Amino acid sequence: MASQTEATLLALPLEILLKILSHACTDDGATGRTLMRICKPLREFCFTTGVDIQSIGVDGIRRMNAFVEVLDEREGTRCVKALRLEEPEDEWEERPLPEDPRVQYISILSTIDSSHLLILSLTYPYVYSPTSGTPPYPLLPLLHATPPSDSHSTSPLFPRLLDLTLHGPFQQGSFQYGSLYPNYAPRLKRFALSGYSDLPPHIGHLLSTLFPALEELWLEVMHGFRTEKTEETVLKMSKRFCRVDDQAQAQSSSGGVHIPPNLRLITLVYRPMNTFAKGMNPRLQVYAQHLEEYVRIAERVSSEVAVEIHRFPTYKPERKDSWNHIDPQGTRGWLVEAFGRFLVRQDEDEEVLAVCSHSSSTVLEGSGVWNPAGGMTRLKKRKLVVYPGPLIALRGEMPEVGHAMRRKRKQLWLERRDAILGEN
């Protein structure tokens, strides 16, 4: 087997062989691990070039520790381009974490050559019953355990990073060190954030400072207990982005609402809302009014802006990545009236609200923003996309919903990873 491999694949010029293996090693590391076991010459080639670890996905602290050991053996060839780290704890299991994963995250990020990283995804686990002395997870992935105290970092931490996905739980303290890194990722095009409990009002300024080239913002939004300020921040950003806010009022307020100058696409994904808890009726009514605010935005935008508002996901038993919502025929009249336009009925296949007439005129050209149908494209217009979270009727459905949303987030990241590695 080894002699046959040496006579064929390893007989190629090194530049061509590197390109072939680079195209092959674009999964979460399975192909690279297989290459290391084929033969000694191929193993040495992987050690020399690091091609087998250019795209890596690691789930769980134990595997992260093992990956750190792999990196320690490769001084000089730690050129990871795509990295996904996840500690898959379930918030519905209600049990404390065995170990804080941020130690492994920092260890891996500080060991790899961060100048080669193009796409990064970090998922922090849910913290069940945190102690008062436990520091919040930091918003920004860092290369050191402690951020600088009083000086600004001038050199980019991730100079080539194009795509960053972060899932919390993030708290108010998670954002406090962001201003210390004005040149954090100067080439970043897309930022996806979910799992946060608070979003600071100055988030637009912070994003512009950290990611001056940002073109696409993806936010997962929660509606419910003590989320009013965060929802108001997101709504104000959406209005300013779509140019339907009161410019005079915005300019006269303290700092106003800032939008990163290159931003062309905002995608808002609302988490599902439960209807089974006691006293939920007032919150459901507020949620309906909140969604209507986005409908009003869609009705007011000019031809330079596109707004696309989707209906609630429909429950289909044959699909694992969908979840249930209240059947309109089994609910009270006010609930149907409040959410009627967001419910997909049996005689309707349209998943986008008809009110979004401008969405059909969106023009895509150039490069920079991810379009599932056509790879990396640039939006000529600004575009706002809203995915309302469905109404959950049974408590037992909530874990299924959480798993489905995690699968959606991971699938989106995999699609972007394949697109970015395919172009680089």
PDB file of C-alpha atoms in Angstrom, residues 62-185:
ATOM      1  CA  ARG A  62     -11.447  15.951  26.570  1.00  0.00           C
ATOM      2  CA  ARG A  63     -10.952  16.204  22.810  1.00  0.00           C
ATOM      3  CA  MET A  64      -9.740  19.793  23.157  1.00  0.00           C
ATOM      4  CA  ASN A  65      -7.011  18.618  25.525  1.00  0.00           C
ATOM      5  CA  ALA A  66      -6.038  15.957  22.992  1.00  0.00           C
ATOM      6  CA  PHE A  67      -5.915  18.557  20.211  1.00  0.00           C
ATOM      7  CA  VAL A  68      -3.605  20.756  22.311  1.00  0.00           C
ATOM      8  CA  GLU A  69      -1.240  17.769  22.562  1.00  0.00           C
ATOM      9  CA  VAL A  70      -1.347  17.401  18.770  1.00  0.00           C
ATOM     10  CA  LEU A  71      -0.485  21.080  18.355  1.00  0.00           C
ATOM     11  CA  ASP A  72       2.403  20.837  20.816  1.00  0.00           C
ATOM     12  CA  GLU A  73       4.048  18.281  18.504  1.00  0.00           C
ATOM     13  CA  ARG A  74       3.900  20.643  15.515  1.00  0.00           C
ATOM     14  CA  GLU A  75       5.946  23.705  16.275  1.00  0.00           C
ATOM     15  CA  GLY A  76       6.049  25.860  13.142  1.00  0.00           C
ATOM     16  CA  THR A  77       3.211  24.077  11.291  1.00  0.00           C
ATOM     17  CA  ARG A  78       0.097  25.106  13.213  1.00  0.00           C
ATOM     18  CA  CYS A  79      -1.604  26.827  10.295  1.00  0.00           C
ATOM     19  CA  VAL A  80      -5.289  26.278  11.086  1.00  0.00           C
ATOM     20  CA  LYS A  81      -7.603  28.110   8.659  1.00  0.00           C
ATOM     21  CA  ALA A  82     -11.012  26.979   9.947  1.00  0.00           C
ATOM     22  CA  LEU A  83     -11.620  26.224  13.624  1.00  0.00           C
ATOM     23  CA  ARG A  84     -14.773  25.234  15.512  1.00  0.00           C
ATOM     24  CA  LEU A  85     -14.648  24.656  19.274  1.00  0.00           C
ATOM     25  CA  GLU A  86     -17.749  23.588  21.173  1.00  0.00           C
ATOM     26  CA  GLU A  87     -18.511  22.346  24.656  1.00  0.00           C
ATOM     27  CA  PRO A  88     -21.936  20.736  23.998  1.00  0.00           C
ATOM     28  CA  GLU A  89     -23.581  21.067  27.416  1.00  0.00           C
ATOM     29  CA  ASP A  90     -27.387  21.137  27.449  1.00  0.00           C
ATOM     30  CA  GLU A  91     -29.058  23.951  29.402  1.00  0.00           C
ATOM     31  CA  TRP A  92     -32.069  21.668  29.991  1.00  0.00           C
ATOM     32  CA  GLU A  93     -30.030  19.031  31.809  1.00  0.00           C
ATOM     33  CA  GLU A  94     -29.660  21.352  34.846  1.00  0.00           C
ATOM     34  CA  ARG A  95     -26.289  20.144  36.014  1.00  0.00           C
ATOM     35  CA  PRO A  96     -23.094  22.100  36.699  1.00  0.00           C
ATOM     36  CA  LEU A  97     -20.172  22.098  34.300  1.00  0.00           C
ATOM     37  CA  PRO A  98     -17.401  19.636  35.160  1.00  0.00           C
ATOM     38  CA  GLU A  99     -14.777  22.123  33.956  1.00  0.00           C
ATOM     39  CA  ASP A 100     -14.595  25.666  32.586  1.00  0.00           C
ATOM     40  CA  PRO A 101     -13.803  25.303  28.853  1.00  0.00           C
ATOM     41  CA  ARG A 102     -12.294  28.777  28.400  1.00  0.00           C
ATOM     42  CA  VAL A 103      -8.920  27.377  29.533  1.00  0.00           C
ATOM     43  CA  GLN A 104      -8.879  25.006  26.567  1.00  0.00           C
ATOM     44  CA  TYR A 105     -10.183  27.690  24.191  1.00  0.00           C
ATOM     45  CA  ILE A 106      -7.402  30.109  25.108  1.00  0.00           C
ATOM     46  CA  SER A 107      -4.792  27.344  25.022  1.00  0.00           C
ATOM     47  CA  ILE A 108      -5.767  26.316  21.487  1.00  0.00           C
ATOM     48  CA  LEU A 109      -6.055  29.871  20.153  1.00  0.00           C
ATOM     49  CA  SER A 110      -2.699  30.848  21.635  1.00  0.00           C
ATOM     50  CA  THR A 111      -0.978  27.736  20.260  1.00  0.00           C
ATOM     51  CA  ILE A 112      -2.127  27.883  16.639  1.00  0.00           C
ATOM     52  CA  ASP A 113      -0.765  30.477  14.234  1.00  0.00           C
ATOM     53  CA  SER A 114      -3.627  32.984  14.459  1.00  0.00           C
ATOM     54  CA  SER A 115      -2.399  34.857  11.381  1.00  0.00           C
ATOM     55  CA  HIS A 116      -3.711  32.017   9.162  1.00  0.00           C
ATOM     56  CA  LEU A 117      -7.185  31.715  10.709  1.00  0.00           C
ATOM     57  CA  LEU A 118      -9.999  32.589   8.271  1.00  0.00           C
ATOM     58  CA  ILE A 119     -13.156  31.348   9.999  1.00  0.00           C
ATOM     59  CA  LEU A 120     -13.727  30.724  13.708  1.00  0.00           C
ATOM     60  CA  SER A 121     -16.680  29.418  15.721  1.00  0.00           C
ATOM     61  CA  LEU A 122     -16.783  29.167  19.534  1.00  0.00           C
ATOM     62  CA  THR A 123     -19.720  27.766  21.496  1.00  0.00           C
ATOM     63  CA  TYR A 124     -19.619  28.203  25.254  1.00  0.00           C
ATOM     64  CA  PRO A 125     -21.802  25.929  27.410  1.00  0.00           C
ATOM     65  CA  TYR A 126     -24.786  27.029  29.432  1.00  0.00           C
ATOM     66  CA  VAL A 127     -23.804  27.814  33.025  1.00  0.00           C
ATOM     67  CA  TYR A 128     -26.245  26.269  35.466  1.00  0.00           C
ATOM     68  CA  SER A 129     -26.411  28.101  38.817  1.00  0.00           C
ATOM     69  CA  PRO A 130     -23.221  30.187  38.381  1.00  0.00           C
ATOM     70  CA  THR A 131     -21.545  31.543  41.507  1.00  0.00           C
ATOM     71  CA  SER A 132     -21.230  35.274  42.079  1.00  0.00           C
ATOM     72  CA  GLY A 133     -17.458  35.100  41.707  1.00  0.00           C
ATOM     73  CA  THR A 134     -17.517  33.380  38.317  1.00  0.00           C
ATOM     74  CA  PRO A 135     -16.429  35.862  35.614  1.00  0.00           C
ATOM     75  CA  PRO A 136     -18.605  35.984  32.498  1.00  0.00           C
ATOM     76  CA  TYR A 137     -17.407  34.473  29.264  1.00  0.00           C
ATOM     77  CA  PRO A 138     -15.553  37.122  27.222  1.00  0.00           C
ATOM     78  CA  LEU A 139     -17.191  38.266  24.016  1.00  0.00           C
ATOM     79  CA  LEU A 140     -13.917  38.273  22.112  1.00  0.00           C
ATOM     80  CA  PRO A 141     -11.821  35.132  21.709  1.00  0.00           C
ATOM     81  CA  LEU A 142      -8.460  36.068  23.256  1.00  0.00           C
ATOM     82  CA  LEU A 143      -4.976  34.651  23.047  1.00  0.00           C
ATOM     83  CA  HIS A 144      -4.318  35.263  26.744  1.00  0.00           C
ATOM     84  CA  ALA A 145      -6.295  34.618  29.912  1.00  0.00           C
ATOM     85  CA  THR A 146      -6.365  38.291  30.939  1.00  0.00           C
ATOM     86  CA  PRO A 147      -6.981  41.286  28.650  1.00  0.00           C
ATOM     87  CA  PRO A 148      -4.724  44.367  28.775  1.00  0.00           C
ATOM     88  CA  SER A 149      -5.433  46.571  31.788  1.00  0.00           C
ATOM     89  CA  ASP A 150      -5.064  50.130  30.565  1.00  0.00           C
ATOM     90  CA  SER A 151      -3.456  50.106  27.132  1.00  0.00           C
ATOM     91  CA  HIS A 152      -5.007  49.517  23.731  1.00  0.00           C
ATOM     92  CA  SER A 153      -3.739  46.636  21.622  1.00  0.00           C
ATOM     93  CA  THR A 154      -2.614  48.033  18.267  1.00  0.00           C
ATOM     94  CA  SER A 155      -1.711  44.853  16.374  1.00  0.00           C
ATOM     95  CA  PRO A 156      -4.517  42.643  15.004  1.00  0.00           C
ATOM     96  CA  LEU A 157      -5.157  39.474  16.953  1.00  0.00           C
ATOM     97  CA  PHE A 158      -6.650  37.809  13.869  1.00  0.00           C
ATOM     98  CA  PRO A 159      -5.388  39.717  10.798  1.00  0.00           C
ATOM     99  CA  ARG A 160      -6.964  37.420   8.163  1.00  0.00           C
ATOM    100  CA  LEU A 161     -10.157  36.368   9.964  1.00  0.00           C
ATOM    101  CA  LEU A 162     -13.207  36.722   7.683  1.00  0.00           C
ATOM    102  CA  ASP A 163     -15.977  35.044   9.664  1.00  0.00           C
ATOM    103  CA  LEU A 164     -16.597  34.843  13.421  1.00  0.00           C
ATOM    104  CA  THR A 165     -19.431  32.936  15.131  1.00  0.00           C
ATOM    105  CA  LEU A 166     -19.905  33.160  18.913  1.00  0.00           C
ATOM    106  CA  HIS A 167     -22.543  31.531  21.100  1.00  0.00           C
ATOM    107  CA  GLY A 168     -22.776  32.502  24.798  1.00  0.00           C
ATOM    108  CA  PRO A 169     -24.052  32.661  27.425  1.00  0.00           C
ATOM    109  CA  PHE A 170     -22.719  36.234  27.342  1.00  0.00           C
ATOM    110  CA  GLN A 171     -23.570  38.750  30.031  1.00  0.00           C
ATOM    111  CA  GLN A 172     -23.184  42.503  30.389  1.00  0.00           C
ATOM    112  CA  GLY A 173     -19.616  42.096  31.627  1.00  0.00           C
ATOM    113  CA  SER A 174     -18.697  40.118  28.511  1.00  0.00           C
ATOM    114  CA  PHE A 175     -18.549  43.314  26.435  1.00  0.00           C
ATOM    115  CA  GLN A 176     -16.471  45.492  28.768  1.00  0.00           C
ATOM    116  CA  TYR A 177     -13.038  44.813  27.248  1.00  0.00           C
ATOM    117  CA  GLY A 178     -14.063  45.171  23.612  1.00  0.00           C
ATOM    118  CA  SER A 179     -12.864  48.772  23.279  1.00  0.00           C
ATOM    119  CA  LEU A 180      -9.315  47.701  24.201  1.00  0.00           C
ATOM    120  CA  TYR A 181      -8.926  45.965  20.830  1.00  0.00           C
ATOM    121  CA  PRO A 182      -9.520  48.604  18.119  1.00  0.00           C
ATOM    122  CA  ASN A 183      -7.767  46.484  15.497  1.00  0.00           C
ATOM    123  CA  TYR A 184      -9.017  43.059  16.566  1.00  0.00           C
ATOM    124  CA  ALA A 185      -9.989  41.594  13.158  1.00  0.00           C
TER     125      ALA A 185
END
